[in-house]
PDB file of C-alpha atoms and ligand atoms in Angstrom:
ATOM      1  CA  UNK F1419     -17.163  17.614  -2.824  1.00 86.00           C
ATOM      2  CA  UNK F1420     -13.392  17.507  -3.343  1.00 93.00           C
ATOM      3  CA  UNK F1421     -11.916  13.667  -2.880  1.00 97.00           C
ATOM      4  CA  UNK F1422      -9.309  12.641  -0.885  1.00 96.00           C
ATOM      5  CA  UNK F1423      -6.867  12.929  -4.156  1.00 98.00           C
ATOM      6  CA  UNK F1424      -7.519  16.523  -4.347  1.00 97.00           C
ATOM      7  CA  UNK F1425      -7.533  17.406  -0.604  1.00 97.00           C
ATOM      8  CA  UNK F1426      -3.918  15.198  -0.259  1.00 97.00           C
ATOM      9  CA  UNK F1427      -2.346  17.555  -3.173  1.00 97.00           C
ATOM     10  CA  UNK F1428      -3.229  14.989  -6.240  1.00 97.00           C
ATOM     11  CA  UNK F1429      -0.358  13.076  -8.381  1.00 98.00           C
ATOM     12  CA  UNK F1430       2.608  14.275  -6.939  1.00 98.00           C
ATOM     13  CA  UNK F1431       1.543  13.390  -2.910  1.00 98.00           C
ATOM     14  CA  UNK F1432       0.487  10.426  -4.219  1.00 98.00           C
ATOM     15  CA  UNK F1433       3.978   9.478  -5.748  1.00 98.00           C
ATOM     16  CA  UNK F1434       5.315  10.388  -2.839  1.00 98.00           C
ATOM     17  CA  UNK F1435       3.595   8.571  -0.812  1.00 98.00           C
ATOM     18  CA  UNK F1436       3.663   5.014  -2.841  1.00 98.00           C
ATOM     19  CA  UNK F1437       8.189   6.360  -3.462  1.00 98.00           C
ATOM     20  CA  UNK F1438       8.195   6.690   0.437  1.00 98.00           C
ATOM     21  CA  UNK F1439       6.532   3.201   1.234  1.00 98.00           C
ATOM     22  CA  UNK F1440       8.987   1.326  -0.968  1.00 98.00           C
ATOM     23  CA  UNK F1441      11.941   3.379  -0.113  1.00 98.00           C
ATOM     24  CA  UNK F1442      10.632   1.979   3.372  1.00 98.00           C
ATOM     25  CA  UNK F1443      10.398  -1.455   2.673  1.00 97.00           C
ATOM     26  CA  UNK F1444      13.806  -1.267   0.816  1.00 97.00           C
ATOM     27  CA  UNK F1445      15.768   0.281   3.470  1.00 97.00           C
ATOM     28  CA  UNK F1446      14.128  -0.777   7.096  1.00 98.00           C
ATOM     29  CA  UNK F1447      15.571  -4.086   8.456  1.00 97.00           C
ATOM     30  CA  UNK F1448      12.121  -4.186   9.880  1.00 97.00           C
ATOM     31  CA  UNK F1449      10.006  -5.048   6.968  1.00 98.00           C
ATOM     32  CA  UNK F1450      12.918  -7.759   5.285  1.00 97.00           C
ATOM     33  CA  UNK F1451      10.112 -10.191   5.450  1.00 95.00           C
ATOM     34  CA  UNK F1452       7.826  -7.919   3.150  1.00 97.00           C
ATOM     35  CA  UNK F1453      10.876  -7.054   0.935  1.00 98.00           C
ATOM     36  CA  UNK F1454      11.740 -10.342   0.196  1.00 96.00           C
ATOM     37  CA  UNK F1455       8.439 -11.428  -1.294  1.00 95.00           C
ATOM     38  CA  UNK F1456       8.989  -8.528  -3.972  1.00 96.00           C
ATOM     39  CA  UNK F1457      10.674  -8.791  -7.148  1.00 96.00           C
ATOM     40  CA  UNK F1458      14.103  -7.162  -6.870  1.00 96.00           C
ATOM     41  CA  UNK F1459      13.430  -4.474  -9.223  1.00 97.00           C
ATOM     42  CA  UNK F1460      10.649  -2.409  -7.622  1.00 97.00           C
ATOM     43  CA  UNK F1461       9.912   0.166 -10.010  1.00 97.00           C
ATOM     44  CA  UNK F1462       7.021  -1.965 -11.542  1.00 96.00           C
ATOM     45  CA  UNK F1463       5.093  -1.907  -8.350  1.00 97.00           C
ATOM     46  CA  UNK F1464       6.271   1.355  -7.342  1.00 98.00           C
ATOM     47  CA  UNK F1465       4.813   2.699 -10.557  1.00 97.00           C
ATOM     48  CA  UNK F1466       1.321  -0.230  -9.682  1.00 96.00           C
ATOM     49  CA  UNK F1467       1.116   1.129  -6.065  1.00 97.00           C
ATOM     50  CA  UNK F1468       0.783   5.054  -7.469  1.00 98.00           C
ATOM     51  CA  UNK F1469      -1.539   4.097  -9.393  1.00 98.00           C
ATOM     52  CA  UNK F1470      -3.740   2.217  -6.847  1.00 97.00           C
ATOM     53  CA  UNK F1471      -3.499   4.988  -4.433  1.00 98.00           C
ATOM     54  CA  UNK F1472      -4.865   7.258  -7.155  1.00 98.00           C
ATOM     55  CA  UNK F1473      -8.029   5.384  -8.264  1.00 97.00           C
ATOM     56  CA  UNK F1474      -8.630   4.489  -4.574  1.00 97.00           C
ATOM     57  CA  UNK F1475      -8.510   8.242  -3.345  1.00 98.00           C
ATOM     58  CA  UNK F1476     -10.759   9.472  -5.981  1.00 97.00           C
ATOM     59  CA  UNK F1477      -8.474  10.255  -8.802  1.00 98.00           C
ATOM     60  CA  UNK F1478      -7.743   8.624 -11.781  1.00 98.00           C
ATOM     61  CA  UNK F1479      -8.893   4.763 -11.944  1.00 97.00           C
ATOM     62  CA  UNK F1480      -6.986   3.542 -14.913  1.00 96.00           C
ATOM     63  CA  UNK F1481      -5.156   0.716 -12.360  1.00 96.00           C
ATOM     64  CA  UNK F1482      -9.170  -0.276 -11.573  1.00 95.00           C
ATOM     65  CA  UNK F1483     -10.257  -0.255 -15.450  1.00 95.00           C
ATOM     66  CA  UNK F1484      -7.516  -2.802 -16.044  1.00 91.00           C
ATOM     67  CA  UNK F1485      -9.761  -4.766 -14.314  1.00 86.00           C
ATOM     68  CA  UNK F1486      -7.314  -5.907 -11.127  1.00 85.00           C
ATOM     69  CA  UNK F1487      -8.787  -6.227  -7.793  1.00 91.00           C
ATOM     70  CA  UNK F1488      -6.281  -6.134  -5.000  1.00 94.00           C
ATOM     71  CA  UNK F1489      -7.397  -8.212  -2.957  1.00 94.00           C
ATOM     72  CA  UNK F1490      -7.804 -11.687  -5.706  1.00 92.00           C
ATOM     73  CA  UNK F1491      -4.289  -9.924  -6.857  1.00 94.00           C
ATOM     74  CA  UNK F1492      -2.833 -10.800  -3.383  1.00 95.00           C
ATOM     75  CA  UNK F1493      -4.346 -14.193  -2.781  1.00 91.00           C
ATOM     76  CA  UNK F1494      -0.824 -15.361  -4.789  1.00 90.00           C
ATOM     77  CA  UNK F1495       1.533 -14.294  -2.124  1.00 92.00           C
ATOM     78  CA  UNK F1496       1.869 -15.994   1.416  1.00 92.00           C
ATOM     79  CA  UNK F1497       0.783 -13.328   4.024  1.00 95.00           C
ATOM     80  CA  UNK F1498       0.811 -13.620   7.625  1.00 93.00           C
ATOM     81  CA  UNK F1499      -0.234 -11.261  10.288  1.00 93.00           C
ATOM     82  CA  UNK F1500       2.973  -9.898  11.036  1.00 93.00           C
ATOM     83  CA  UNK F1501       3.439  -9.062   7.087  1.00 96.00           C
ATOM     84  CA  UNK F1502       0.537  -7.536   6.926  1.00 96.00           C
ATOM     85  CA  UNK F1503       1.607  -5.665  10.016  1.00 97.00           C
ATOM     86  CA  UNK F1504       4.906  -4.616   8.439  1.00 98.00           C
ATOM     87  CA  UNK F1505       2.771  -3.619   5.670  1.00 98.00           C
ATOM     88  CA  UNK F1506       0.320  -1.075   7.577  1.00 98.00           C
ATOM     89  CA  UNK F1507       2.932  -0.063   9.531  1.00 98.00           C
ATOM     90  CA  UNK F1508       5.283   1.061   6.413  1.00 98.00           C
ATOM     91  CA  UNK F1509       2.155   2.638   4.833  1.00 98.00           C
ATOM     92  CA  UNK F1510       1.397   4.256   8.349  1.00 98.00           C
ATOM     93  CA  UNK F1511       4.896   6.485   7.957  1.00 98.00           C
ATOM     94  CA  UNK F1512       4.713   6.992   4.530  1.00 98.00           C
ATOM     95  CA  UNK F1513       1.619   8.693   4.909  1.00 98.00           C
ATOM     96  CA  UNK F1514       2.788  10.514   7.928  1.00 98.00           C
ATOM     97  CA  UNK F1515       6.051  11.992   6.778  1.00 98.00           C
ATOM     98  CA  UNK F1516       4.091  13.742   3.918  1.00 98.00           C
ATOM     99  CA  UNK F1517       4.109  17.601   4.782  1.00 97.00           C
ATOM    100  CA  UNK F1518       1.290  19.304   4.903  1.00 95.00           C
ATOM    101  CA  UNK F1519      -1.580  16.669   4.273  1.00 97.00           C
ATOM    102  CA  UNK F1520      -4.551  17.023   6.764  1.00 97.00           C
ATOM    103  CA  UNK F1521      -3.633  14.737  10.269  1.00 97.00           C
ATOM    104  CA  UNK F1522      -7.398  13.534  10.097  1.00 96.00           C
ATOM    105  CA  UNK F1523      -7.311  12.611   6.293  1.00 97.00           C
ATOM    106  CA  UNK F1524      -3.926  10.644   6.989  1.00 98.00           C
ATOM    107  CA  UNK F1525      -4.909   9.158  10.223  1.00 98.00           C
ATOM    108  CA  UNK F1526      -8.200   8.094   7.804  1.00 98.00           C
ATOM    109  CA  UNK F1527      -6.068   7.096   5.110  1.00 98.00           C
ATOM    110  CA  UNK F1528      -3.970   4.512   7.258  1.00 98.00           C
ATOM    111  CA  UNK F1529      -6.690   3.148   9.175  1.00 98.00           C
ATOM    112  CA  UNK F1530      -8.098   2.127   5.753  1.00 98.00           C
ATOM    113  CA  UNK F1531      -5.111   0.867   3.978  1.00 98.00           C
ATOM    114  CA  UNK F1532      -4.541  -0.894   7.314  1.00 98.00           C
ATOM    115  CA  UNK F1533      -7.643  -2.290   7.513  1.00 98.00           C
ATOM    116  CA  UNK F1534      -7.048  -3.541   3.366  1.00 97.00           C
ATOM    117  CA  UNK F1535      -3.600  -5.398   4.367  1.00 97.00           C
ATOM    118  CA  UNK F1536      -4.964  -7.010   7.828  1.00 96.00           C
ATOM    119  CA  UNK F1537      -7.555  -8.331   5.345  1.00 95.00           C
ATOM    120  CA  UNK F1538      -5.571  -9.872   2.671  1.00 96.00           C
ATOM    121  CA  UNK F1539      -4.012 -12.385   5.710  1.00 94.00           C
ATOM    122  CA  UNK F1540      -4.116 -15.989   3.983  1.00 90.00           C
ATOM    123  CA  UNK F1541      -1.708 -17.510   6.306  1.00 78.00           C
ATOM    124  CA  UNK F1542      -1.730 -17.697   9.952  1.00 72.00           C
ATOM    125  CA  UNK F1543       0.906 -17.914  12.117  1.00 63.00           C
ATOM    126  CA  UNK F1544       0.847 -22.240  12.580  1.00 69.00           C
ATOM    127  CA  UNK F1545       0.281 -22.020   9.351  1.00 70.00           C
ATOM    128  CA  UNK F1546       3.570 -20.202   8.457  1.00 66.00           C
ATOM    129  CA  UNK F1547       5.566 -21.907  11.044  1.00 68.00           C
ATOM    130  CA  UNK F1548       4.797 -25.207   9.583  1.00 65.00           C
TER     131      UNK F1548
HETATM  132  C1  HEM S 357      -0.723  -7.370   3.491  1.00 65.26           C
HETATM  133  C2  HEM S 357       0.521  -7.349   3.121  1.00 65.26           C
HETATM  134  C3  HEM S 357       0.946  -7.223   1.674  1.00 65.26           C
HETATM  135  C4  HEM S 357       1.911  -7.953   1.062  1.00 65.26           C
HETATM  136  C5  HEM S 357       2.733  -9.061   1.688  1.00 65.26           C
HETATM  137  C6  HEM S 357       1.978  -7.511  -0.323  1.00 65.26           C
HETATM  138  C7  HEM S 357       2.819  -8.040  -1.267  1.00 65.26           C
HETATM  139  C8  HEM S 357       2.835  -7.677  -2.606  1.00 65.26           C
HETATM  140  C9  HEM S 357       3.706  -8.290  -3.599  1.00 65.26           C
HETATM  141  C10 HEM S 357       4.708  -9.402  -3.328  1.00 65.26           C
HETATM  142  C11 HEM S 357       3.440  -7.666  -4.779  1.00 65.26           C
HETATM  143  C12 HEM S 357       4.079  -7.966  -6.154  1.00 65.26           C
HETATM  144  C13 HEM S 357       5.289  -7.157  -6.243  1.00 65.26           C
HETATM  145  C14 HEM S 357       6.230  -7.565  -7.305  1.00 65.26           C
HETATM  146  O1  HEM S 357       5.836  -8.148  -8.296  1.00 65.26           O
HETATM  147  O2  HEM S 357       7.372  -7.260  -7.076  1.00 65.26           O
HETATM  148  C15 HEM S 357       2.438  -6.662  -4.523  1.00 65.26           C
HETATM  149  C16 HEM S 357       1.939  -5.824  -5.485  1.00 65.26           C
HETATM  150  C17 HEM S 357       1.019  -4.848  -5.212  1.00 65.26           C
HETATM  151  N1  HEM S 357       0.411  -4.606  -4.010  1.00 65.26           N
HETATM  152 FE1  HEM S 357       0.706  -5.584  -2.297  1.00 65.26          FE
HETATM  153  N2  HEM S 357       1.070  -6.520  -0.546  1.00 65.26           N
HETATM  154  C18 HEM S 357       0.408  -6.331   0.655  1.00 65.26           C
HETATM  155  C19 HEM S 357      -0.614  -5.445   0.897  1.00 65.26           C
HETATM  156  C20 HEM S 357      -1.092  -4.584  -0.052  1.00 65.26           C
HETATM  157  C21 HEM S 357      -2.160  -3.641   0.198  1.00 65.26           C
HETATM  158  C22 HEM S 357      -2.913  -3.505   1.529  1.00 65.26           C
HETATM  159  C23 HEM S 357      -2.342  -2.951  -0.960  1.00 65.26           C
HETATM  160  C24 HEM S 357      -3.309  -1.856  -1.264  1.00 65.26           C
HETATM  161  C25 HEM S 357      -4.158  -1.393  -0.413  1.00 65.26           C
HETATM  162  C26 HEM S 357      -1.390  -3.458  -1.932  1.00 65.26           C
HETATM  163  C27 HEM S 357      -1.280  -3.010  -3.215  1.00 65.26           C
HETATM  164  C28 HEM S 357      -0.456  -3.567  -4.182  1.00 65.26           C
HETATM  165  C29 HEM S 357      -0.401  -3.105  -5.572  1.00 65.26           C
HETATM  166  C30 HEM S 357      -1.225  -1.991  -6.176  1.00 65.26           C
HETATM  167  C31 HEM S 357       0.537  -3.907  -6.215  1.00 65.26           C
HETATM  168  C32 HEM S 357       1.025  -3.799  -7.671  1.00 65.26           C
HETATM  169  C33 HEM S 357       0.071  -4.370  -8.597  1.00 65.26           C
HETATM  170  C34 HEM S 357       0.401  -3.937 -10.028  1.00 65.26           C
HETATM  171  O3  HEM S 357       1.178  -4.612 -10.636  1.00 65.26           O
HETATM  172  O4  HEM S 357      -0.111  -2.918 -10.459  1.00 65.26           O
HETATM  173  N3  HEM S 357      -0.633  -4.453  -1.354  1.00 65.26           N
HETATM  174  N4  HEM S 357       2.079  -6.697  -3.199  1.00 65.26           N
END
């Protein structure tokens, strides 16, 4: 059975995808909040991201053999619903400007990365108010 890596077009959809996502974040007024809890350079996470995507579609895992999991990974940084909103949402067009990837599969694919961010919420809305 091909994965979800092969189907999407391999390595070069998925630096497009993870290049997209940041160029997102960088340039949309409407994820500042998820901007400014990055490091200012953001070719280190660009690069992280890639390789994420990757091992998660079925492709390469070396980001998983380094032993990370995302989710402890993200228990460092302050996130609220509406940043993990920003989040799926920025993922949501990345995915969906890519041409020619399979609306199912992408529709799939953001439901699931979605689903990852609304999961990684530490902080709730008191909370971050407070
Ligand atoms: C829910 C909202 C999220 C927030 C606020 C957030 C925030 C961050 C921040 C601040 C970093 C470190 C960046 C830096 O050092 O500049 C990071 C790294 C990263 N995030 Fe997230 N993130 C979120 C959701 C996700 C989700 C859902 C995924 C994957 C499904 C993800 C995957 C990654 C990866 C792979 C890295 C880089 C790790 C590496 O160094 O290889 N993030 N994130």
């Amino acid at each position: 059975m091909p994965t979800p890596y092969d189907r999407i077009g391999g390595e070069p959809t998925i630096a497009a995808i993870a290049n997209r996502f940041y160029d997102l974040i960088g340039q949309d007024p409407a994820y500042a909040g998820l901007r400014a809890l990055h490091a200012a350079d953001l070719a280190p996470v660009r690069h992280g991201l890639a390789r994420f995507l990757a091992g998660w579609a079925g492709g390469p895992r070396d980001w998983f053999e380094r032993g990370q999991c995302v989710m402890s990974l993200h228990r460092a940084f302050p996130i609220t619903p509406a940043l993990a909103d920003q989040w799926a949402s920025a993922m949501t067009r990345a995915i969906a400007a890519q041409p020619g990837l399979d609306p199912q599969l992408a529709h799939a694919m953001s439901d699931a990365l979605g689903h990852m961010a609304r999961g990684m919420i530490n902080l709730s809305l008191e909370q971050s108010a407070a």
